[in-house]
mmCIF file of C-alpha atoms in Angstrom:
data_model
loop_
_atom_site.group_PDB
_atom_site.id
_atom_site.type_symbol
_atom_site.label_atom_id
_atom_site.label_comp_id
_atom_site.label_asym_id
_atom_site.label_seq_id
_atom_site.Cartn_x
_atom_site.Cartn_y
_atom_site.Cartn_z
ATOM 1 C CA UNK H 1 102.134 115.127 120.764
ATOM 2 C CA UNK H 2 102.496 113.152 123.959
ATOM 3 C CA UNK H 3 102.388 113.795 127.694
ATOM 4 C CA UNK H 4 104.446 112.032 130.293
ATOM 5 C CA UNK H 5 102.628 110.416 133.183
ATOM 6 C CA UNK H 6 103.751 109.229 136.560
ATOM 7 C CA UNK H 7 104.636 105.571 136.818
ATOM 8 C CA UNK H 8 107.171 103.153 135.449
ATOM 9 C CA UNK H 9 108.361 105.371 132.632
ATOM 10 C CA UNK H 10 105.115 105.012 130.689
ATOM 11 C CA UNK H 11 104.080 107.647 128.160
ATOM 12 C CA UNK H 12 100.489 108.619 127.549
ATOM 13 C CA UNK H 13 100.032 109.218 123.784
ATOM 14 C CA UNK H 14 97.349 111.330 122.284
ATOM 15 C CA UNK H 15 94.279 109.283 121.171
ATOM 16 C CA UNK H 16 93.868 108.462 117.504
ATOM 17 C CA UNK H 17 92.813 111.398 115.358
ATOM 18 C CA UNK H 18 90.557 109.086 113.327
ATOM 19 C CA UNK H 19 88.596 107.434 116.109
ATOM 20 C CA UNK H 20 85.894 105.331 114.284
ATOM 21 C CA UNK H 21 85.806 107.546 111.175
ATOM 22 C CA UNK H 22 86.668 104.788 108.675
ATOM 23 C CA UNK H 23 84.509 102.235 110.504
ATOM 24 C CA UNK H 24 81.398 104.259 109.890
ATOM 25 C CA UNK H 25 82.444 106.163 106.768
ATOM 26 C CA UNK H 26 80.166 105.788 103.741
ATOM 27 C CA UNK H 27 81.581 107.204 100.487
ATOM 28 C CA UNK H 28 79.290 109.255 98.282
ATOM 29 C CA UNK H 29 77.208 107.246 95.862
ATOM 30 C CA UNK H 30 78.586 107.135 92.329
ATOM 31 C CA UNK H 31 76.371 107.762 89.356
ATOM 32 C CA UNK H 32 78.049 104.761 87.699
ATOM 33 C CA UNK H 33 77.764 101.204 88.934
ATOM 34 C CA UNK H 34 80.878 99.289 89.857
ATOM 35 C CA UNK H 35 80.070 96.697 87.180
ATOM 36 C CA UNK H 36 79.899 99.378 84.482
ATOM 37 C CA UNK H 37 83.161 100.966 85.654
ATOM 38 C CA UNK H 38 84.968 97.629 85.530
ATOM 39 C CA UNK H 39 83.663 96.874 82.048
ATOM 40 C CA UNK H 40 84.597 100.333 80.809
ATOM 41 C CA UNK H 41 88.045 100.142 82.441
ATOM 42 C CA UNK H 42 88.729 96.833 80.679
ATOM 43 C CA UNK H 43 87.771 98.414 77.307
ATOM 44 C CA UNK H 44 90.168 101.270 77.945
ATOM 45 C CA UNK H 45 92.958 98.966 79.030
ATOM 46 C CA UNK H 46 92.670 97.215 75.698
ATOM 47 C CA UNK H 47 92.863 100.572 73.887
ATOM 48 C CA UNK H 48 96.075 101.466 75.745
ATOM 49 C CA UNK H 49 97.511 98.037 75.013
ATOM 50 C CA UNK H 50 96.976 98.726 71.319
ATOM 51 C CA UNK H 51 99.150 101.822 71.718
ATOM 52 C CA UNK H 52 102.052 99.596 72.630
ATOM 53 C CA UNK H 53 101.303 97.368 69.641
ATOM 54 C CA UNK H 54 101.869 100.417 67.447
ATOM 55 C CA UNK H 55 105.211 101.192 69.110
ATOM 56 C CA UNK H 56 107.175 101.067 65.834
ATOM 57 C CA UNK H 57 105.192 104.012 64.525
ATOM 58 C CA UNK H 58 105.863 106.170 67.564
ATOM 59 C CA UNK H 59 108.893 108.359 68.332
ATOM 60 C CA UNK H 60 110.963 107.621 71.391
ATOM 61 C CA UNK H 61 109.844 110.995 72.795
ATOM 62 C CA UNK H 62 106.172 109.926 72.499
ATOM 63 C CA UNK H 63 106.944 106.563 74.118
ATOM 64 C CA UNK H 64 108.724 108.176 77.050
ATOM 65 C CA UNK H 65 105.798 110.534 77.620
ATOM 66 C CA UNK H 66 103.364 107.599 77.452
ATOM 67 C CA UNK H 67 105.297 105.474 79.973
ATOM 68 C CA UNK H 68 105.728 108.474 82.292
ATOM 69 C CA UNK H 69 102.012 109.249 82.145
ATOM 70 C CA UNK H 70 101.091 105.617 82.857
ATOM 71 C CA UNK H 71 103.331 105.605 85.936
ATOM 72 C CA UNK H 72 102.230 108.909 87.377
ATOM 73 C CA UNK H 73 98.541 108.185 86.675
ATOM 74 C CA UNK H 74 98.925 104.943 88.640
ATOM 75 C CA UNK H 75 97.903 102.581 85.862
ATOM 76 C CA UNK H 76 101.352 101.230 84.879
ATOM 77 C CA UNK H 77 100.687 98.031 86.850
ATOM 78 C CA UNK H 78 98.443 96.876 83.981
ATOM 79 C CA UNK H 79 101.343 97.147 81.499
ATOM 80 C CA UNK H 80 104.510 96.011 83.241
ATOM 81 C CA UNK H 81 105.500 93.605 80.451
ATOM 82 C CA UNK H 82 104.823 96.160 77.675
ATOM 83 C CA UNK H 83 106.715 98.895 79.510
ATOM 84 C CA UNK H 84 109.733 96.723 80.180
ATOM 85 C CA UNK H 85 109.873 95.523 76.572
ATOM 86 C CA UNK H 86 109.580 99.105 75.244
ATOM 87 C CA UNK H 87 112.270 100.488 77.532
ATOM 88 C CA UNK H 88 114.553 97.588 76.750
ATOM 89 C CA UNK H 89 114.262 98.363 73.004
ATOM 90 C CA UNK H 90 115.009 102.056 73.726
ATOM 91 C CA UNK H 91 118.016 101.098 75.856
ATOM 92 C CA UNK H 92 119.506 98.795 73.225
ATOM 93 C CA UNK H 93 119.073 101.403 70.527
ATOM 94 C CA UNK H 94 116.506 99.419 68.585
ATOM 95 C CA UNK H 95 114.288 102.443 69.000
ATOM 96 C CA UNK H 96 116.755 105.293 68.484
ATOM 97 C CA UNK H 97 116.513 108.623 70.251
ATOM 98 C CA UNK H 98 117.489 111.680 68.240
ATOM 99 C CA UNK H 99 120.409 113.726 69.556
ATOM 100 C CA UNK H 100 118.417 116.882 68.995
ATOM 101 C CA UNK H 101 115.726 115.964 71.548
ATOM 102 C CA UNK H 102 114.820 118.584 74.106
ATOM 103 C CA UNK H 103 116.133 118.415 77.691
ATOM 104 C CA UNK H 104 112.816 117.201 79.069
ATOM 105 C CA UNK H 105 112.795 114.086 76.888
ATOM 106 C CA UNK H 106 116.519 113.316 77.398
ATOM 107 C CA UNK H 107 116.125 113.610 81.157
ATOM 108 C CA UNK H 108 112.863 111.669 81.122
ATOM 109 C CA UNK H 109 114.501 108.835 79.151
ATOM 110 C CA UNK H 110 117.389 108.813 81.656
ATOM 111 C CA UNK H 111 115.051 108.594 84.643
ATOM 112 C CA UNK H 112 112.697 105.984 83.261
ATOM 113 C CA UNK H 113 115.478 103.688 82.085
ATOM 114 C CA UNK H 114 117.298 103.901 85.408
ATOM 115 C CA UNK H 115 114.100 103.342 87.367
ATOM 116 C CA UNK H 116 113.571 100.114 85.456
ATOM 117 C CA UNK H 117 117.136 98.859 85.918
ATOM 118 C CA UNK H 118 118.774 99.985 82.692
ATOM 119 C CA UNK H 119 122.042 101.868 83.140
ATOM 120 C CA UNK H 120 122.385 105.133 81.239
ATOM 121 C CA UNK H 121 125.530 107.280 81.307
ATOM 122 C CA UNK H 122 125.389 110.856 82.527
ATOM 123 C CA UNK H 123 127.152 111.778 79.297
ATOM 124 C CA UNK H 124 123.721 112.139 77.697
ATOM 125 C CA UNK H 125 123.508 115.563 79.385
ATOM 126 C CA UNK H 126 126.806 116.862 77.910
ATOM 127 C CA UNK H 127 125.064 118.288 74.837
ATOM 128 C CA UNK H 128 123.334 120.781 77.147
ATOM 129 C CA UNK H 129 126.618 122.114 78.509
ATOM 130 C CA UNK H 130 128.721 124.962 77.117
ATOM 131 C CA UNK H 131 132.453 124.926 76.415
ATOM 132 C CA UNK H 132 133.281 125.506 80.083
ATOM 133 C CA UNK H 133 131.298 122.502 81.261
ATOM 134 C CA UNK H 134 128.455 124.526 82.709
ATOM 135 C CA UNK H 135 124.857 124.085 81.636
ATOM 136 C CA UNK H 136 123.699 126.463 78.896
ATOM 137 C CA UNK H 137 122.026 129.554 80.310
ATOM 138 C CA UNK H 138 119.034 129.068 77.965
ATOM 139 C CA UNK H 139 117.993 126.105 80.120
ATOM 140 C CA UNK H 140 116.990 128.469 82.875
ATOM 141 C CA UNK H 141 114.028 129.474 80.730
ATOM 142 C CA UNK H 142 112.845 125.878 80.445
ATOM 143 C CA UNK H 143 111.014 124.947 83.681
ATOM 144 C CA UNK H 144 109.719 121.640 82.346
ATOM 145 C CA UNK H 145 113.176 120.575 81.217
ATOM 146 C CA UNK H 146 114.785 121.689 84.500
ATOM 147 C CA UNK H 147 112.207 119.826 86.559
ATOM 148 C CA UNK H 148 112.739 116.677 84.529
ATOM 149 C CA UNK H 149 116.487 116.995 84.909
ATOM 150 C CA UNK H 150 116.169 117.613 88.641
ATOM 151 C CA UNK H 151 114.092 114.480 89.130
ATOM 152 C CA UNK H 152 116.410 112.422 86.927
ATOM 153 C CA UNK H 153 119.472 113.434 88.957
ATOM 154 C CA UNK H 154 118.031 111.605 91.994
ATOM 155 C CA UNK H 155 118.603 108.341 90.183
ATOM 156 C CA UNK H 156 122.361 108.741 90.794
ATOM 157 C CA UNK H 157 124.499 105.782 91.793
ATOM 158 C CA UNK H 158 127.411 106.028 94.294
ATOM 159 C CA UNK H 159 130.307 108.018 92.841
ATOM 160 C CA UNK H 160 128.297 110.077 90.358
ATOM 161 C CA UNK H 161 129.273 113.439 91.813
ATOM 162 C CA UNK H 162 128.307 115.121 88.565
ATOM 163 C CA UNK H 163 124.644 114.542 89.402
ATOM 164 C CA UNK H 164 125.101 116.284 92.761
ATOM 165 C CA UNK H 165 126.047 119.335 90.726
ATOM 166 C CA UNK H 166 122.974 118.855 88.521
ATOM 167 C CA UNK H 167 120.724 118.821 91.610
ATOM 168 C CA UNK H 168 122.313 122.021 92.950
ATOM 169 C CA UNK H 169 122.009 123.775 89.579
ATOM 170 C CA UNK H 170 118.397 122.784 88.878
ATOM 171 C CA UNK H 171 117.211 123.345 92.415
ATOM 172 C CA UNK H 172 118.597 126.909 92.481
ATOM 173 C CA UNK H 173 116.793 127.885 89.277
ATOM 174 C CA UNK H 174 113.555 126.028 90.105
ATOM 175 C CA UNK H 175 113.384 127.819 93.458
ATOM 176 C CA UNK H 176 113.862 131.156 91.705
ATOM 177 C CA UNK H 177 111.208 130.626 89.061
ATOM 178 C CA UNK H 178 108.446 128.734 90.882
ATOM 179 C CA UNK H 179 106.738 131.947 92.058
ATOM 180 C CA UNK H 180 106.357 133.164 88.451
ATOM 181 C CA UNK H 181 104.755 130.008 87.044
ATOM 182 C CA UNK H 182 101.169 128.827 86.900
ATOM 183 C CA UNK H 183 99.567 125.482 87.633
ATOM 184 C CA UNK H 184 100.207 122.629 86.974
ATOM 185 C CA UNK H 185 103.943 123.083 86.462
ATOM 186 C CA UNK H 186 104.218 125.366 89.530
ATOM 187 C CA UNK H 187 102.546 122.737 91.739
ATOM 188 C CA UNK H 188 104.787 119.976 90.334
ATOM 189 C CA UNK H 189 107.930 122.002 91.002
ATOM 190 C CA UNK H 190 106.911 122.783 94.596
ATOM 191 C CA UNK H 191 106.110 119.115 95.209
ATOM 192 C CA UNK H 192 109.433 117.974 93.734
ATOM 193 C CA UNK H 193 111.462 120.535 95.671
ATOM 194 C CA UNK H 194 109.900 119.132 98.826
ATOM 195 C CA UNK H 195 110.249 115.451 97.846
ATOM 196 C CA UNK H 196 111.791 114.552 94.437
ATOM 197 C CA UNK H 197 109.535 112.438 92.187
ATOM 198 C CA UNK H 198 111.680 109.231 92.455
ATOM 199 C CA UNK H 199 111.296 109.387 96.255
ATOM 200 C CA UNK H 200 107.649 110.445 96.321
ATOM 201 C CA UNK H 201 104.927 107.998 97.207
ATOM 202 C CA UNK H 202 103.451 106.901 93.860
ATOM 203 C CA UNK H 203 99.862 106.786 95.184
ATOM 204 C CA UNK H 204 100.100 110.378 96.357
ATOM 205 C CA UNK H 205 101.574 111.451 93.011
ATOM 206 C CA UNK H 206 98.643 109.808 91.248
ATOM 207 C CA UNK H 207 96.166 111.726 93.423
ATOM 208 C CA UNK H 208 97.764 115.035 92.317
ATOM 209 C CA UNK H 209 98.637 114.114 88.738
ATOM 210 C CA UNK H 210 95.186 112.962 87.620
ATOM 211 C CA UNK H 211 94.003 116.553 88.039
ATOM 212 C CA UNK H 212 97.173 118.094 86.615
ATOM 213 C CA UNK H 213 97.329 115.795 83.574
ATOM 214 C CA UNK H 214 93.957 117.065 82.334
ATOM 215 C CA UNK H 215 95.425 120.580 82.159
ATOM 216 C CA UNK H 216 98.345 119.503 79.976
ATOM 217 C CA UNK H 217 98.198 120.351 76.270
ATOM 218 C CA UNK H 218 97.749 117.219 74.205
ATOM 219 C CA UNK H 219 96.882 114.926 77.122
ATOM 220 C CA UNK H 220 95.568 111.501 76.179
ATOM 221 C CA UNK H 221 91.839 111.285 77.004
ATOM 222 C CA UNK H 222 91.940 107.493 77.082
ATOM 223 C CA UNK H 223 94.663 107.399 79.717
ATOM 224 C CA UNK H 224 92.862 110.060 81.742
ATOM 225 C CA UNK H 225 89.537 108.194 81.770
ATOM 226 C CA UNK H 226 91.184 104.925 82.627
ATOM 227 C CA UNK H 227 93.151 106.517 85.457
ATOM 228 C CA UNK H 228 89.987 108.009 86.940
ATOM 229 C CA UNK H 229 88.098 104.718 86.792
ATOM 230 C CA UNK H 230 91.062 102.767 88.147
ATOM 231 C CA UNK H 231 91.475 105.298 90.984
ATOM 232 C CA UNK H 232 87.798 105.074 91.945
ATOM 233 C CA UNK H 233 87.719 101.268 91.920
ATOM 234 C CA UNK H 234 90.960 101.026 93.900
ATOM 235 C CA UNK H 235 89.863 103.627 96.417
ATOM 236 C CA UNK H 236 86.552 101.832 96.931
ATOM 237 C CA UNK H 237 88.302 98.524 97.568
ATOM 238 C CA UNK H 238 90.823 100.134 99.943
ATOM 239 C CA UNK H 239 88.128 101.888 101.992
ATOM 240 C CA UNK H 240 86.513 98.462 102.510
ATOM 241 C CA UNK H 241 89.871 97.047 103.534
ATOM 242 C CA UNK H 242 90.518 99.925 105.905
ATOM 243 C CA UNK H 243 87.150 99.444 107.591
ATOM 244 C CA UNK H 244 87.875 95.720 108.044
ATOM 245 C CA UNK H 245 91.348 96.456 109.400
ATOM 246 C CA UNK H 246 90.149 99.184 111.755
ATOM 247 C CA UNK H 247 87.515 96.850 113.190
ATOM 248 C CA UNK H 248 90.159 94.186 113.718
ATOM 249 C CA UNK H 249 92.580 96.661 115.296
ATOM 250 C CA UNK H 250 89.937 98.149 117.583
ATOM 251 C CA UNK H 251 89.050 94.707 118.941
ATOM 252 C CA UNK H 252 92.671 93.590 119.160
ATOM 253 C CA UNK H 253 93.864 96.789 120.830
ATOM 254 C CA UNK H 254 91.105 96.504 123.420
ATOM 255 C CA UNK H 255 91.858 92.859 124.140
ATOM 256 C CA UNK H 256 95.643 93.198 124.585
ATOM 257 C CA UNK H 257 94.961 96.228 126.838
ATOM 258 C CA UNK H 258 98.466 97.729 126.450
ATOM 259 C CA UNK H 259 97.340 101.222 127.363
ATOM 260 C CA UNK H 260 100.819 102.608 127.042
ATOM 261 C CA UNK H 261 100.984 101.798 123.333
ATOM 262 C CA UNK H 262 99.995 103.929 120.353
ATOM 263 C CA UNK H 263 96.499 103.615 118.948
ATOM 264 C CA UNK H 264 97.348 104.209 115.276
ATOM 265 C CA UNK H 265 95.404 101.691 113.205
ATOM 266 C CA UNK H 266 94.870 103.998 110.220
ATOM 267 C CA UNK H 267 98.589 104.880 110.053
ATOM 268 C CA UNK H 268 99.481 101.191 110.145
ATOM 269 C CA UNK H 269 97.223 100.489 107.195
ATOM 270 C CA UNK H 270 98.695 103.496 105.352
ATOM 271 C CA UNK H 271 102.101 101.830 105.592
ATOM 272 C CA UNK H 272 100.754 98.707 103.916
ATOM 273 C CA UNK H 273 98.944 100.907 101.388
ATOM 274 C CA UNK H 274 102.337 102.407 100.427
ATOM 275 C CA UNK H 275 104.169 99.073 100.140
ATOM 276 C CA UNK H 276 101.524 97.152 98.250
ATOM 277 C CA UNK H 277 99.645 99.433 95.817
ATOM 278 C CA UNK H 278 96.908 98.337 93.494
ATOM 279 C CA UNK H 279 93.512 96.762 93.960
ATOM 280 C CA UNK H 280 94.873 93.249 93.523
ATOM 281 C CA UNK H 281 97.166 93.380 96.547
ATOM 282 C CA UNK H 282 94.385 93.452 99.165
ATOM 283 C CA UNK H 283 95.474 90.371 101.082
ATOM 284 C CA UNK H 284 99.110 91.492 101.167
ATOM 285 C CA UNK H 285 98.109 94.937 102.502
ATOM 286 C CA UNK H 286 96.022 93.428 105.322
ATOM 287 C CA UNK H 287 98.704 90.886 106.322
ATOM 288 C CA UNK H 288 101.445 93.551 106.222
ATOM 289 C CA UNK H 289 99.374 96.015 108.245
ATOM 290 C CA UNK H 290 98.699 93.413 110.971
ATOM 291 C CA UNK H 291 102.431 92.603 111.159
ATOM 292 C CA UNK H 292 103.121 96.332 111.531
ATOM 293 C CA UNK H 293 100.520 96.454 114.298
ATOM 294 C CA UNK H 294 102.249 93.669 116.251
ATOM 295 C CA UNK H 295 105.654 95.278 115.754
ATOM 296 C CA UNK H 296 104.234 98.633 116.909
ATOM 297 C CA UNK H 297 103.038 97.093 120.181
ATOM 298 C CA UNK H 298 106.411 95.473 120.679
ATOM 299 C CA UNK H 299 108.222 98.710 119.894
ATOM 300 C CA UNK H 300 106.166 100.718 122.356
ATOM 301 C CA UNK H 301 106.763 98.075 124.992
ATOM 302 C CA UNK H 302 110.518 98.396 124.585
ATOM 303 C CA UNK H 303 110.538 102.189 124.187
ATOM 304 C CA UNK H 304 108.071 103.507 126.755
ATOM 305 C CA UNK H 305 107.131 100.805 129.240
ATOM 306 C CA UNK H 306 109.562 98.043 129.997
ATOM 307 C CA UNK H 307 112.680 98.333 132.170
ATOM 308 C CA UNK H 308 116.031 97.256 130.812
ATOM 309 C CA UNK H 309 115.682 93.881 132.580
ATOM 310 C CA UNK H 310 112.173 93.436 131.157
ATOM 311 C CA UNK H 311 113.457 94.179 127.638
ATOM 312 C CA UNK H 312 116.279 91.686 128.051
ATOM 313 C CA UNK H 313 113.922 88.907 129.252
ATOM 314 C CA UNK H 314 111.391 89.597 126.481
ATOM 315 C CA UNK H 315 114.142 89.571 123.829
ATOM 316 C CA UNK H 316 115.451 86.244 125.129
ATOM 317 C CA UNK H 317 111.927 84.768 125.057
ATOM 318 C CA UNK H 318 111.444 85.897 121.468
ATOM 319 C CA UNK H 319 114.808 84.408 120.470
ATOM 320 C CA UNK H 320 113.903 81.068 122.102
ATOM 321 C CA UNK H 321 110.532 81.026 120.301
ATOM 322 C CA UNK H 322 112.296 81.846 117.013
ATOM 323 C CA UNK H 323 114.804 79.060 117.504
ATOM 324 C CA UNK H 324 112.044 76.500 118.221
ATOM 325 C CA UNK H 325 110.103 77.651 115.180
ATOM 326 C CA UNK H 326 113.139 77.329 112.923
ATOM 327 C CA UNK H 327 113.850 73.842 114.275
ATOM 328 C CA UNK H 328 110.237 72.804 113.658
ATOM 329 C CA UNK H 329 110.316 74.072 110.051
ATOM 330 C CA UNK H 330 113.722 72.531 109.264
ATOM 331 C CA UNK H 331 112.912 69.169 110.835
ATOM 332 C CA UNK H 332 111.388 67.529 107.696
ATOM 333 C CA UNK H 333 114.498 68.416 105.649
ATOM 334 C CA UNK H 334 117.118 67.478 108.270
ATOM 335 C CA UNK H 335 115.483 64.131 109.137
ATOM 336 C CA UNK H 336 116.911 62.566 106.005
#
């Protein structure tokens, strides 16, 4: 919400909703020390790694479920090499998928392989169609399979019109059945209908899925415990980062004194949080958030404050500065 004020076209924005909340926020004390949580998390990571070592004794269906759980629980960053190797073997047929697999597994395989850069033909869904080319009516009684197919269809490449039809078909039936289902599948369907899983922010999916995964029959207790510990450790680190960034932004915003600009430090950090997930990307998140802060001030200057002539002069000054910087950086290589 914003209100227009008198003056040179300036706009007065609403103050930040957060104020100094994250500067003074103290999270509840945990019953477990950070040192214990890190040691326990490392033990669990080794246990999960051993699951990949036993890959030859697992079905493709079990492997797909494992990889999907790792991704949605937010702990796949610890197993990028193992996941890629496993999916590569599935894609090449070294680990063969049975043609009689259920829709959920076929669609899950399609989505995971495409997400990791392996092309899979849409022909894999033909076995679920009838003689007229339409999907079998029995699929409308399989919410898990329909949801998996719906999410998979959003991995379409240009020209795959058949997947547009898949989205329309699955969306229609998911909308019709969501009111008759219970948690967690009902919640997952509502979330996907709003924003499909491939387009949903992974960190937000993790926040929901940790709770939902525990309710699934046959969930892996090791994955669940590791996800909870990893989530707590990462959240603790990010709250410290956010406090540091908010203090920097508060001081910087006061010093530049551009009162016509947005005071949105938390939202700027959230952008960096989305681009660079994981505890190990702390420096990248802070740098990215500060860049966003500078761009935000520039954007507000152009959008709400400066005249056309001011914008033109500022743009020319930026271009000159950029040209000098490029010349300076290229000088050592062009001198020879």
